[in-house]
JSON list of C-alpha atoms and ligand atoms in Angstrom, two decimals:
[
{"chain": "A", "resi": 1, "resn": "MET", "atom": "CA", "xyz": [0.08, 0.28, -0.35]},
{"chain": "A", "resi": 2, "resn": "THR", "atom": "CA", "xyz": [1.61, 3.54, -1.23]},
{"chain": "A", "resi": 3, "resn": "SER", "atom": "CA", "xyz": [1.51, 5.08, 2.08]},
{"chain": "A", "resi": 4, "resn": "THR", "atom": "CA", "xyz": [0.22, 9.39, 0.99]},
{"chain": "A", "resi": 5, "resn": "PRO", "atom": "CA", "xyz": [2.95, 11.84, 0.43]},
{"chain": "A", "resi": 6, "resn": "HIS", "atom": "CA", "xyz": [3.13, 14.52, 4.13]},
{"chain": "A", "resi": 7, "resn": "LYS", "atom": "CA", "xyz": [1.48, 17.90, 3.46]},
{"chain": "A", "resi": 8, "resn": "ARG", "atom": "CA", "xyz": [4.20, 20.20, 3.95]},
{"chain": "A", "resi": 9, "resn": "VAL", "atom": "CA", "xyz": [4.19, 22.55, 6.18]},
{"chain": "A", "resi": 10, "resn": "ALA", "atom": "CA", "xyz": [5.63, 26.13, 6.44]},
{"chain": "A", "resi": 11, "resn": "ILE", "atom": "CA", "xyz": [5.10, 27.99, 9.49]},
{"chain": "A", "resi": 12, "resn": "LEU", "atom": "CA", "xyz": [6.05, 31.86, 9.73]},
{"chain": "A", "resi": 13, "resn": "ILE", "atom": "CA", "xyz": [7.32, 34.10, 13.06]},
{"chain": "A", "resi": 14, "resn": "SER", "atom": "CA", "xyz": [8.79, 36.75, 14.32]},
{"chain": "A", "resi": 15, "resn": "GLY", "atom": "CA", "xyz": [10.08, 35.98, 17.48]},
{"chain": "A", "resi": 16, "resn": "GLY", "atom": "CA", "xyz": [10.02, 33.29, 20.47]},
{"chain": "A", "resi": 17, "resn": "GLY", "atom": "CA", "xyz": [8.05, 30.80, 18.24]},
{"chain": "A", "resi": 18, "resn": "SER", "atom": "CA", "xyz": [6.71, 28.68, 21.23]},
{"chain": "A", "resi": 19, "resn": "ASN", "atom": "CA", "xyz": [3.64, 28.33, 19.14]},
{"chain": "A", "resi": 20, "resn": "MET", "atom": "CA", "xyz": [5.97, 26.59, 16.30]},
{"chain": "A", "resi": 21, "resn": "VAL", "atom": "CA", "xyz": [7.75, 24.59, 18.40]},
{"chain": "A", "resi": 22, "resn": "LYS", "atom": "CA", "xyz": [4.46, 22.59, 19.58]},
{"chain": "A", "resi": 23, "resn": "LEU", "atom": "CA", "xyz": [3.72, 22.92, 15.72]},
{"chain": "A", "resi": 24, "resn": "VAL", "atom": "CA", "xyz": [6.95, 21.51, 14.74]},
{"chain": "A", "resi": 25, "resn": "ASP", "atom": "CA", "xyz": [7.13, 18.79, 17.47]},
{"chain": "A", "resi": 26, "resn": "SER", "atom": "CA", "xyz": [3.66, 18.08, 16.66]},
{"chain": "A", "resi": 27, "resn": "MET", "atom": "CA", "xyz": [4.39, 15.99, 13.09]},
{"chain": "A", "resi": 28, "resn": "THR", "atom": "CA", "xyz": [5.79, 12.60, 13.76]},
{"chain": "A", "resi": 29, "resn": "GLY", "atom": "CA", "xyz": [4.35, 9.65, 14.29]},
{"chain": "A", "resi": 30, "resn": "ASP", "atom": "CA", "xyz": [0.93, 8.89, 11.49]},
{"chain": "A", "resi": 31, "resn": "HIS", "atom": "CA", "xyz": [0.54, 12.69, 11.92]},
{"chain": "A", "resi": 32, "resn": "PRO", "atom": "CA", "xyz": [-1.14, 13.93, 8.16]},
{"chain": "A", "resi": 33, "resn": "ALA", "atom": "CA", "xyz": [1.91, 16.66, 7.65]},
{"chain": "A", "resi": 34, "resn": "ARG", "atom": "CA", "xyz": [5.98, 17.55, 8.74]},
{"chain": "A", "resi": 35, "resn": "PRO", "atom": "CA", "xyz": [7.08, 20.67, 8.75]},
{"chain": "A", "resi": 36, "resn": "VAL", "atom": "CA", "xyz": [9.81, 21.91, 5.77]},
{"chain": "A", "resi": 37, "resn": "LEU", "atom": "CA", "xyz": [10.65, 25.98, 6.13]},
{"chain": "A", "resi": 38, "resn": "VAL", "atom": "CA", "xyz": [10.34, 28.08, 9.18]},
{"chain": "A", "resi": 39, "resn": "LEU", "atom": "CA", "xyz": [10.61, 31.58, 8.41]},
{"chain": "A", "resi": 40, "resn": "SER", "atom": "CA", "xyz": [10.67, 34.96, 9.72]},
{"chain": "A", "resi": 41, "resn": "ASN", "atom": "CA", "xyz": [10.91, 38.34, 9.65]},
{"chain": "A", "resi": 42, "resn": "ASN", "atom": "CA", "xyz": [12.95, 38.90, 12.33]},
{"chain": "A", "resi": 43, "resn": "ALA", "atom": "CA", "xyz": [16.53, 38.06, 12.26]},
{"chain": "A", "resi": 44, "resn": "ASP", "atom": "CA", "xyz": [17.22, 37.49, 15.75]},
{"chain": "A", "resi": 45, "resn": "ALA", "atom": "CA", "xyz": [14.11, 35.84, 16.55]},
{"chain": "A", "resi": 46, "resn": "GLY", "atom": "CA", "xyz": [14.75, 32.95, 19.17]},
{"chain": "A", "resi": 47, "resn": "GLY", "atom": "CA", "xyz": [12.45, 30.53, 16.71]},
{"chain": "A", "resi": 48, "resn": "LEU", "atom": "CA", "xyz": [15.00, 30.72, 14.28]},
{"chain": "A", "resi": 49, "resn": "LYS", "atom": "CA", "xyz": [17.34, 28.48, 16.83]},
{"chain": "A", "resi": 50, "resn": "HIS", "atom": "CA", "xyz": [14.93, 25.69, 17.82]},
{"chain": "A", "resi": 51, "resn": "ALA", "atom": "CA", "xyz": [13.69, 25.10, 14.60]},
{"chain": "A", "resi": 52, "resn": "ALA", "atom": "CA", "xyz": [17.32, 24.66, 13.33]},
{"chain": "A", "resi": 53, "resn": "ASP", "atom": "CA", "xyz": [17.72, 22.26, 17.24]},
{"chain": "A", "resi": 54, "resn": "ARG", "atom": "CA", "xyz": [14.90, 20.91, 15.37]},
{"chain": "A", "resi": 55, "resn": "GLY", "atom": "CA", "xyz": [16.21, 19.52, 11.96]},
{"chain": "A", "resi": 56, "resn": "VAL", "atom": "CA", "xyz": [13.34, 21.75, 10.34]},
{"chain": "A", "resi": 57, "resn": "PRO", "atom": "CA", "xyz": [15.27, 24.21, 7.49]},
{"chain": "A", "resi": 58, "resn": "THR", "atom": "CA", "xyz": [15.13, 27.93, 8.83]},
{"chain": "A", "resi": 59, "resn": "ALA", "atom": "CA", "xyz": [15.46, 31.50, 6.51]},
{"chain": "A", "resi": 60, "resn": "VAL", "atom": "CA", "xyz": [14.72, 34.77, 7.19]},
{"chain": "A", "resi": 61, "resn": "VAL", "atom": "CA", "xyz": [12.93, 37.39, 4.87]},
{"chain": "A", "resi": 62, "resn": "ASP", "atom": "CA", "xyz": [14.25, 41.23, 6.72]},
{"chain": "A", "resi": 63, "resn": "HIS", "atom": "CA", "xyz": [11.08, 42.92, 6.40]},
{"chain": "A", "resi": 64, "resn": "ARG", "atom": "CA", "xyz": [13.08, 46.43, 6.80]},
{"chain": "A", "resi": 65, "resn": "PRO", "atom": "CA", "xyz": [15.01, 47.44, 3.84]},
{"chain": "A", "resi": 66, "resn": "TYR", "atom": "CA", "xyz": [11.40, 47.15, 2.58]},
{"chain": "A", "resi": 67, "resn": "LYS", "atom": "CA", "xyz": [10.49, 50.18, 4.73]},
{"chain": "A", "resi": 68, "resn": "GLY", "atom": "CA", "xyz": [7.32, 51.69, 2.48]},
{"chain": "A", "resi": 69, "resn": "ASP", "atom": "CA", "xyz": [7.65, 48.89, -0.32]},
{"chain": "A", "resi": 70, "resn": "ARG", "atom": "CA", "xyz": [5.12, 46.10, 1.34]},
{"chain": "A", "resi": 71, "resn": "PRO", "atom": "CA", "xyz": [4.42, 44.28, -2.52]},
{"chain": "A", "resi": 72, "resn": "ALA", "atom": "CA", "xyz": [8.42, 44.08, -2.58]},
{"chain": "A", "resi": 73, "resn": "PHE", "atom": "CA", "xyz": [9.33, 42.08, 0.82]},
{"chain": "A", "resi": 74, "resn": "GLU", "atom": "CA", "xyz": [6.27, 39.97, -0.26]},
{"chain": "A", "resi": 75, "resn": "ALA", "atom": "CA", "xyz": [7.40, 39.54, -2.85]},
{"chain": "A", "resi": 76, "resn": "GLU", "atom": "CA", "xyz": [10.59, 38.01, -1.66]},
{"chain": "A", "resi": 77, "resn": "LEU", "atom": "CA", "xyz": [8.35, 36.45, 1.46]},
{"chain": "A", "resi": 78, "resn": "ILE", "atom": "CA", "xyz": [6.65, 34.77, -1.06]},
{"chain": "A", "resi": 79, "resn": "GLN", "atom": "CA", "xyz": [9.52, 33.54, -3.92]},
{"chain": "A", "resi": 80, "resn": "THR", "atom": "CA", "xyz": [11.63, 32.39, 0.48]},
{"chain": "A", "resi": 81, "resn": "ILE", "atom": "CA", "xyz": [8.32, 30.51, 1.27]},
{"chain": "A", "resi": 82, "resn": "ASP", "atom": "CA", "xyz": [7.72, 29.07, -2.38]},
{"chain": "A", "resi": 83, "resn": "ALA", "atom": "CA", "xyz": [10.86, 27.13, -3.14]},
{"chain": "A", "resi": 84, "resn": "ALA", "atom": "CA", "xyz": [10.83, 25.42, 0.32]},
{"chain": "A", "resi": 85, "resn": "GLN", "atom": "CA", "xyz": [7.07, 23.90, -1.76]},
{"chain": "A", "resi": 86, "resn": "PRO", "atom": "CA", "xyz": [4.77, 24.18, 0.41]},
{"chain": "A", "resi": 87, "resn": "ASP", "atom": "CA", "xyz": [1.72, 22.59, 1.19]},
{"chain": "A", "resi": 88, "resn": "ILE", "atom": "CA", "xyz": [0.16, 24.68, 4.58]},
{"chain": "A", "resi": 89, "resn": "ILE", "atom": "CA", "xyz": [1.16, 28.57, 5.59]},
{"chain": "A", "resi": 90, "resn": "CYS", "atom": "CA", "xyz": [1.10, 28.53, 9.44]},
{"chain": "A", "resi": 91, "resn": "LEU", "atom": "CA", "xyz": [1.09, 32.30, 11.10]},
{"chain": "A", "resi": 92, "resn": "ALA", "atom": "CA", "xyz": [2.45, 31.62, 14.74]},
{"chain": "A", "resi": 93, "resn": "GLY", "atom": "CA", "xyz": [3.27, 35.01, 15.79]},
{"chain": "A", "resi": 94, "resn": "PHE", "atom": "CA", "xyz": [4.20, 37.04, 13.24]},
{"chain": "A", "resi": 95, "resn": "MET", "atom": "CA", "xyz": [3.59, 40.97, 13.72]},
{"chain": "A", "resi": 96, "resn": "ARG", "atom": "CA", "xyz": [3.60, 41.98, 10.05]},
{"chain": "A", "resi": 97, "resn": "ILE", "atom": "CA", "xyz": [0.57, 42.85, 8.49]},
{"chain": "A", "resi": 98, "resn": "LEU", "atom": "CA", "xyz": [0.06, 40.94, 4.97]},
{"chain": "A", "resi": 99, "resn": "THR", "atom": "CA", "xyz": [-1.84, 42.61, 1.99]},
{"chain": "A", "resi": 100, "resn": "ASP", "atom": "CA", "xyz": [-4.03, 40.67, -0.41]},
{"chain": "A", "resi": 101, "resn": "GLY", "atom": "CA", "xyz": [-1.74, 40.14, -2.67]},
{"chain": "A", "resi": 102, "resn": "PHE", "atom": "CA", "xyz": [0.26, 37.84, -0.75]},
{"chain": "A", "resi": 103, "resn": "THR", "atom": "CA", "xyz": [-3.29, 37.08, 1.54]},
{"chain": "A", "resi": 104, "resn": "SER", "atom": "CA", "xyz": [-4.77, 35.55, -2.32]},
{"chain": "A", "resi": 105, "resn": "HIS", "atom": "CA", "xyz": [-1.70, 33.29, -3.09]},
{"chain": "A", "resi": 106, "resn": "TYR", "atom": "CA", "xyz": [-1.99, 31.14, -1.11]},
{"chain": "A", "resi": 107, "resn": "ALA", "atom": "CA", "xyz": [-5.78, 31.38, -0.24]},
{"chain": "A", "resi": 108, "resn": "GLY", "atom": "CA", "xyz": [-7.61, 28.32, 0.90]},
{"chain": "A", "resi": 109, "resn": "ARG", "atom": "CA", "xyz": [-3.99, 27.19, 2.59]},
{"chain": "A", "resi": 110, "resn": "MET", "atom": "CA", "xyz": [-2.83, 28.84, 4.89]},
{"chain": "A", "resi": 111, "resn": "ILE", "atom": "CA", "xyz": [-3.84, 29.45, 9.09]},
{"chain": "A", "resi": 112, "resn": "ASN", "atom": "CA", "xyz": [-3.11, 31.75, 11.26]},
{"chain": "A", "resi": 113, "resn": "ILE", "atom": "CA", "xyz": [-3.71, 31.85, 15.97]},
{"chain": "A", "resi": 114, "resn": "HIS", "atom": "CA", "xyz": [-4.31, 34.70, 17.27]},
{"chain": "A", "resi": 115, "resn": "PRO", "atom": "CA", "xyz": [-4.41, 35.34, 21.33]},
{"chain": "A", "resi": 116, "resn": "SER", "atom": "CA", "xyz": [-8.27, 36.26, 21.55]},
{"chain": "A", "resi": 117, "resn": "LEU", "atom": "CA", "xyz": [-12.48, 34.82, 20.95]},
{"chain": "A", "resi": 118, "resn": "LEU", "atom": "CA", "xyz": [-12.45, 36.34, 17.77]},
{"chain": "A", "resi": 119, "resn": "PRO", "atom": "CA", "xyz": [-14.21, 38.33, 16.19]},
{"chain": "A", "resi": 120, "resn": "LYS", "atom": "CA", "xyz": [-13.80, 39.69, 19.70]},
{"chain": "A", "resi": 121, "resn": "TYR", "atom": "CA", "xyz": [-10.25, 41.59, 20.23]},
{"chain": "A", "resi": 122, "resn": "ARG", "atom": "CA", "xyz": [-8.71, 41.87, 16.22]},
{"chain": "A", "resi": 123, "resn": "GLY", "atom": "CA", "xyz": [-5.46, 43.07, 16.20]},
{"chain": "A", "resi": 124, "resn": "LEU", "atom": "CA", "xyz": [-3.19, 44.29, 19.06]},
{"chain": "A", "resi": 125, "resn": "HIS", "atom": "CA", "xyz": [-2.57, 44.33, 22.77]},
{"chain": "A", "resi": 126, "resn": "THR", "atom": "CA", "xyz": [-5.69, 41.53, 23.18]},
{"chain": "A", "resi": 127, "resn": "HIS", "atom": "CA", "xyz": [-5.99, 40.76, 26.72]},
{"chain": "A", "resi": 128, "resn": "ALA", "atom": "CA", "xyz": [-5.31, 44.48, 27.94]},
{"chain": "A", "resi": 129, "resn": "ARG", "atom": "CA", "xyz": [-8.52, 45.25, 25.81]},
{"chain": "A", "resi": 130, "resn": "ALA", "atom": "CA", "xyz": [-10.89, 42.49, 27.12]},
{"chain": "A", "resi": 131, "resn": "ILE", "atom": "CA", "xyz": [-10.09, 42.62, 31.05]},
{"chain": "A", "resi": 132, "resn": "GLU", "atom": "CA", "xyz": [-11.22, 46.09, 30.01]},
{"chain": "A", "resi": 133, "resn": "ALA", "atom": "CA", "xyz": [-13.71, 46.07, 28.58]},
{"chain": "A", "resi": 134, "resn": "GLY", "atom": "CA", "xyz": [-14.82, 43.38, 31.98]},
{"chain": "A", "resi": 135, "resn": "GLU", "atom": "CA", "xyz": [-15.41, 40.25, 30.27]},
{"chain": "A", "resi": 136, "resn": "THR", "atom": "CA", "xyz": [-15.21, 36.87, 32.47]},
{"chain": "A", "resi": 137, "resn": "GLU", "atom": "CA", "xyz": [-13.53, 35.17, 29.63]},
{"chain": "A", "resi": 138, "resn": "ALA", "atom": "CA", "xyz": [-9.93, 35.19, 27.31]},
{"chain": "A", "resi": 139, "resn": "GLY", "atom": "CA", "xyz": [-9.28, 32.83, 24.23]},
{"chain": "A", "resi": 140, "resn": "CYS", "atom": "CA", "xyz": [-7.64, 32.50, 21.55]},
{"chain": "A", "resi": 141, "resn": "THR", "atom": "CA", "xyz": [-9.34, 31.28, 18.04]},
{"chain": "A", "resi": 142, "resn": "VAL", "atom": "CA", "xyz": [-7.39, 29.11, 14.69]},
{"chain": "A", "resi": 143, "resn": "HIS", "atom": "CA", "xyz": [-8.70, 30.65, 11.96]},
{"chain": "A", "resi": 144, "resn": "GLU", "atom": "CA", "xyz": [-7.90, 30.38, 7.44]},
{"chain": "A", "resi": 145, "resn": "VAL", "atom": "CA", "xyz": [-6.00, 33.59, 6.17]},
{"chain": "A", "resi": 146, "resn": "THR", "atom": "CA", "xyz": [-8.07, 35.86, 3.87]},
{"chain": "A", "resi": 147, "resn": "ALA", "atom": "CA", "xyz": [-7.45, 39.40, 2.63]},
{"chain": "A", "resi": 148, "resn": "GLU", "atom": "CA", "xyz": [-9.04, 40.92, 6.49]},
{"chain": "A", "resi": 149, "resn": "LEU", "atom": "CA", "xyz": [-7.26, 41.01, 9.29]},
{"chain": "A", "resi": 150, "resn": "ASP", "atom": "CA", "xyz": [-8.01, 38.39, 12.75]},
{"chain": "A", "resi": 151, "resn": "ASP", "atom": "CA", "xyz": [-10.99, 37.18, 10.53]},
{"chain": "A", "resi": 152, "resn": "GLY", "atom": "CA", "xyz": [-11.33, 33.76, 7.63]},
{"chain": "A", "resi": 153, "resn": "PRO", "atom": "CA", "xyz": [-13.20, 31.12, 8.79]},
{"chain": "A", "resi": 154, "resn": "ILE", "atom": "CA", "xyz": [-12.88, 30.43, 12.62]},
{"chain": "A", "resi": 155, "resn": "LEU", "atom": "CA", "xyz": [-11.35, 26.42, 12.44]},
{"chain": "A", "resi": 156, "resn": "GLY", "atom": "CA", "xyz": [-11.06, 26.15, 17.02]},
{"chain": "A", "resi": 157, "resn": "GLN", "atom": "CA", "xyz": [-11.01, 28.15, 19.82]},
{"chain": "A", "resi": 158, "resn": "ALA", "atom": "CA", "xyz": [-9.89, 27.79, 23.17]},
{"chain": "A", "resi": 159, "resn": "ARG", "atom": "CA", "xyz": [-11.37, 29.66, 26.75]},
{"chain": "A", "resi": 160, "resn": "VAL", "atom": "CA", "xyz": [-9.75, 30.90, 29.80]},
{"chain": "A", "resi": 161, "resn": "PRO", "atom": "CA", "xyz": [-11.67, 32.21, 32.63]},
{"chain": "A", "resi": 162, "resn": "ILE", "atom": "CA", "xyz": [-10.05, 36.02, 33.50]},
{"chain": "A", "resi": 163, "resn": "LEU", "atom": "CA", "xyz": [-9.09, 36.03, 36.95]},
{"chain": "A", "resi": 164, "resn": "ALA", "atom": "CA", "xyz": [-10.12, 39.07, 39.46]},
{"chain": "A", "resi": 165, "resn": "ASP", "atom": "CA", "xyz": [-6.90, 40.18, 39.93]},
{"chain": "A", "resi": 166, "resn": "ASP", "atom": "CA", "xyz": [-5.15, 38.93, 35.57]},
{"chain": "A", "resi": 167, "resn": "SER", "atom": "CA", "xyz": [-2.85, 41.98, 34.54]},
{"chain": "A", "resi": 168, "resn": "PRO", "atom": "CA", "xyz": [-2.50, 41.34, 30.34]},
{"chain": "A", "resi": 169, "resn": "ASP", "atom": "CA", "xyz": [0.74, 39.09, 31.44]},
{"chain": "A", "resi": 170, "resn": "THR", "atom": "CA", "xyz": [-1.01, 36.73, 34.07]},
{"chain": "A", "resi": 171, "resn": "LEU", "atom": "CA", "xyz": [-3.57, 36.54, 31.44]},
{"chain": "A", "resi": 172, "resn": "ALA", "atom": "CA", "xyz": [-1.21, 36.71, 27.83]},
{"chain": "A", "resi": 173, "resn": "ALA", "atom": "CA", "xyz": [0.09, 33.19, 30.26]},
{"chain": "A", "resi": 174, "resn": "ARG", "atom": "CA", "xyz": [-2.47, 30.81, 30.88]},
{"chain": "A", "resi": 175, "resn": "VAL", "atom": "CA", "xyz": [-4.44, 32.48, 26.56]},
{"chain": "A", "resi": 176, "resn": "LEU", "atom": "CA", "xyz": [-0.77, 30.85, 25.92]},
{"chain": "A", "resi": 177, "resn": "VAL", "atom": "CA", "xyz": [-0.94, 27.24, 27.32]},
{"chain": "A", "resi": 178, "resn": "GLN", "atom": "CA", "xyz": [-3.95, 27.30, 25.41]},
{"chain": "A", "resi": 179, "resn": "GLU", "atom": "CA", "xyz": [-2.79, 28.43, 22.10]},
{"chain": "A", "resi": 180, "resn": "HIS", "atom": "CA", "xyz": [0.18, 24.96, 22.97]},
{"chain": "A", "resi": 181, "resn": "ARG", "atom": "CA", "xyz": [-3.06, 22.89, 23.30]},
{"chain": "A", "resi": 182, "resn": "LEU", "atom": "CA", "xyz": [-5.07, 24.18, 19.76]},
{"chain": "A", "resi": 183, "resn": "TYR", "atom": "CA", "xyz": [-2.76, 25.05, 17.15]},
{"chain": "A", "resi": 184, "resn": "PRO", "atom": "CA", "xyz": [-1.71, 21.62, 16.27]},
{"chain": "A", "resi": 185, "resn": "HIS", "atom": "CA", "xyz": [-5.10, 19.89, 17.24]},
{"chain": "A", "resi": 186, "resn": "ALA", "atom": "CA", "xyz": [-6.14, 21.92, 14.76]},
{"chain": "A", "resi": 187, "resn": "LEU", "atom": "CA", "xyz": [-3.39, 22.05, 12.78]},
{"chain": "A", "resi": 188, "resn": "ARG", "atom": "CA", "xyz": [-3.38, 18.45, 12.38]},
{"chain": "A", "resi": 189, "resn": "ARG", "atom": "CA", "xyz": [-7.26, 18.27, 11.23]},
{"chain": "A", "resi": 190, "resn": "PHE", "atom": "CA", "xyz": [-6.96, 20.92, 8.46]},
{"chain": "A", "resi": 191, "resn": "ALA", "atom": "CA", "xyz": [-4.12, 19.12, 7.09]},
{"chain": "A", "resi": 192, "resn": "SER", "atom": "CA", "xyz": [-6.45, 16.14, 6.71]},
{"chain": "A", "resi": 193, "resn": "GLY", "atom": "CA", "xyz": [-8.74, 17.87, 4.88]},
{"chain": "A", "resi": 194, "resn": "ASP", "atom": "CA", "xyz": [-10.57, 18.94, 8.32]},
{"chain": "A", "resi": 195, "resn": "ARG", "atom": "CA", "xyz": [-12.03, 22.05, 7.62]},
{"chain": "A", "resi": 196, "resn": "SER", "atom": "CA", "xyz": [-14.62, 21.45, 11.23]},
{"chain": "A", "resi": 197, "resn": "ARG", "atom": "CA", "xyz": [-14.24, 23.44, 14.09]},
{"chain": "A", "resi": 198, "resn": "VAL", "atom": "CA", "xyz": [-13.38, 22.73, 17.11]},
{"chain": "A", "resi": 199, "resn": "ASP", "atom": "CA", "xyz": [-14.04, 24.00, 21.21]},
{"chain": "A", "resi": 200, "resn": "LEU", "atom": "CA", "xyz": [-11.36, 23.12, 22.96]},
{"chain": "A", "resi": 201, "resn": "THR", "atom": "CA", "xyz": [-12.59, 24.12, 26.90]},
{"chain": "A", "resi": 202, "resn": "ASP", "atom": "CA", "xyz": [-9.83, 24.55, 29.38]},
{"chain": "A", "resi": 203, "resn": "ALA", "atom": "CA", "xyz": [-7.96, 21.58, 30.54]},
{"chain": "B", "resi": 1, "resn": "LIG", "atom": "C1", "xyz": [1.19, 34.82, 21.25]},
{"chain": "B", "resi": 1, "resn": "LIG", "atom": "O1", "xyz": [0.47, 35.06, 21.57]},
{"chain": "B", "resi": 1, "resn": "LIG", "atom": "C2", "xyz": [0.38, 34.18, 19.20]},
{"chain": "B", "resi": 1, "resn": "LIG", "atom": "O2", "xyz": [-1.05, 34.23, 19.75]},
{"chain": "B", "resi": 1, "resn": "LIG", "atom": "C3", "xyz": [0.64, 35.17, 18.53]},
{"chain": "B", "resi": 1, "resn": "LIG", "atom": "O3", "xyz": [2.21, 35.70, 19.26]},
{"chain": "B", "resi": 1, "resn": "LIG", "atom": "C4", "xyz": [2.35, 35.05, 20.74]},
{"chain": "B", "resi": 1, "resn": "LIG", "atom": "C5", "xyz": [3.82, 35.55, 20.24]},
{"chain": "B", "resi": 1, "resn": "LIG", "atom": "O4", "xyz": [3.69, 33.82, 19.55]},
{"chain": "B", "resi": 1, "resn": "LIG", "atom": "N1", "xyz": [-0.02, 35.60, 17.14]},
{"chain": "B", "resi": 1, "resn": "LIG", "atom": "P1", "xyz": [4.99, 32.59, 19.89]},
{"chain": "B", "resi": 1, "resn": "LIG", "atom": "O5", "xyz": [5.13, 32.22, 21.32]},
{"chain": "B", "resi": 1, "resn": "LIG", "atom": "O6", "xyz": [6.61, 33.64, 18.74]},
{"chain": "B", "resi": 1, "resn": "LIG", "atom": "O7", "xyz": [4.74, 31.56, 19.16]}
]
């Protein structure tokens, strides 16, 4: 019986890459996907070493030389990513805004993790905004990436309580634990062709 080839996954990061590490470490055994590239816009991203330590090819496309010319930056991103011939792109703490030129190139095969219960709190500073608004719960969302920021079809969510004495940092740490559960779970389903939504309750 011929085994079906693995789905090839490229992961984009900008910093420590804790979500990327969980994704890479999850793609073993009978998982339908394997990591083929970890790319950062930041040469100092701590995640690049974690990827290299795991034998995953890495690349850097620094956004700074392209200041003011987003399409040129994205053209180099696409060239570098496509050289690895990925089937799936995972954004994991990738902190650059992407134009619809980029998102349409990867339409239907790019996913992202966002640290809020979308559609609430798109954009940045999600935990501070949720606390400020008096929310009683927070969490994270894995969604397909479309032209609209943090707006594509939801693939999964995980929820945590917001505690009375929470700061943005204590809440972020609680949510990050759930991100590390949700993203590998959602990627495995997505790589197997299952785009149905999953909701993980707090462990
Ligand atoms: C995480 O909170 C993630 O939700 C957001 O970026 C933060 C850092 O992620 N997208 P990582 O540790 O670099 O994976």
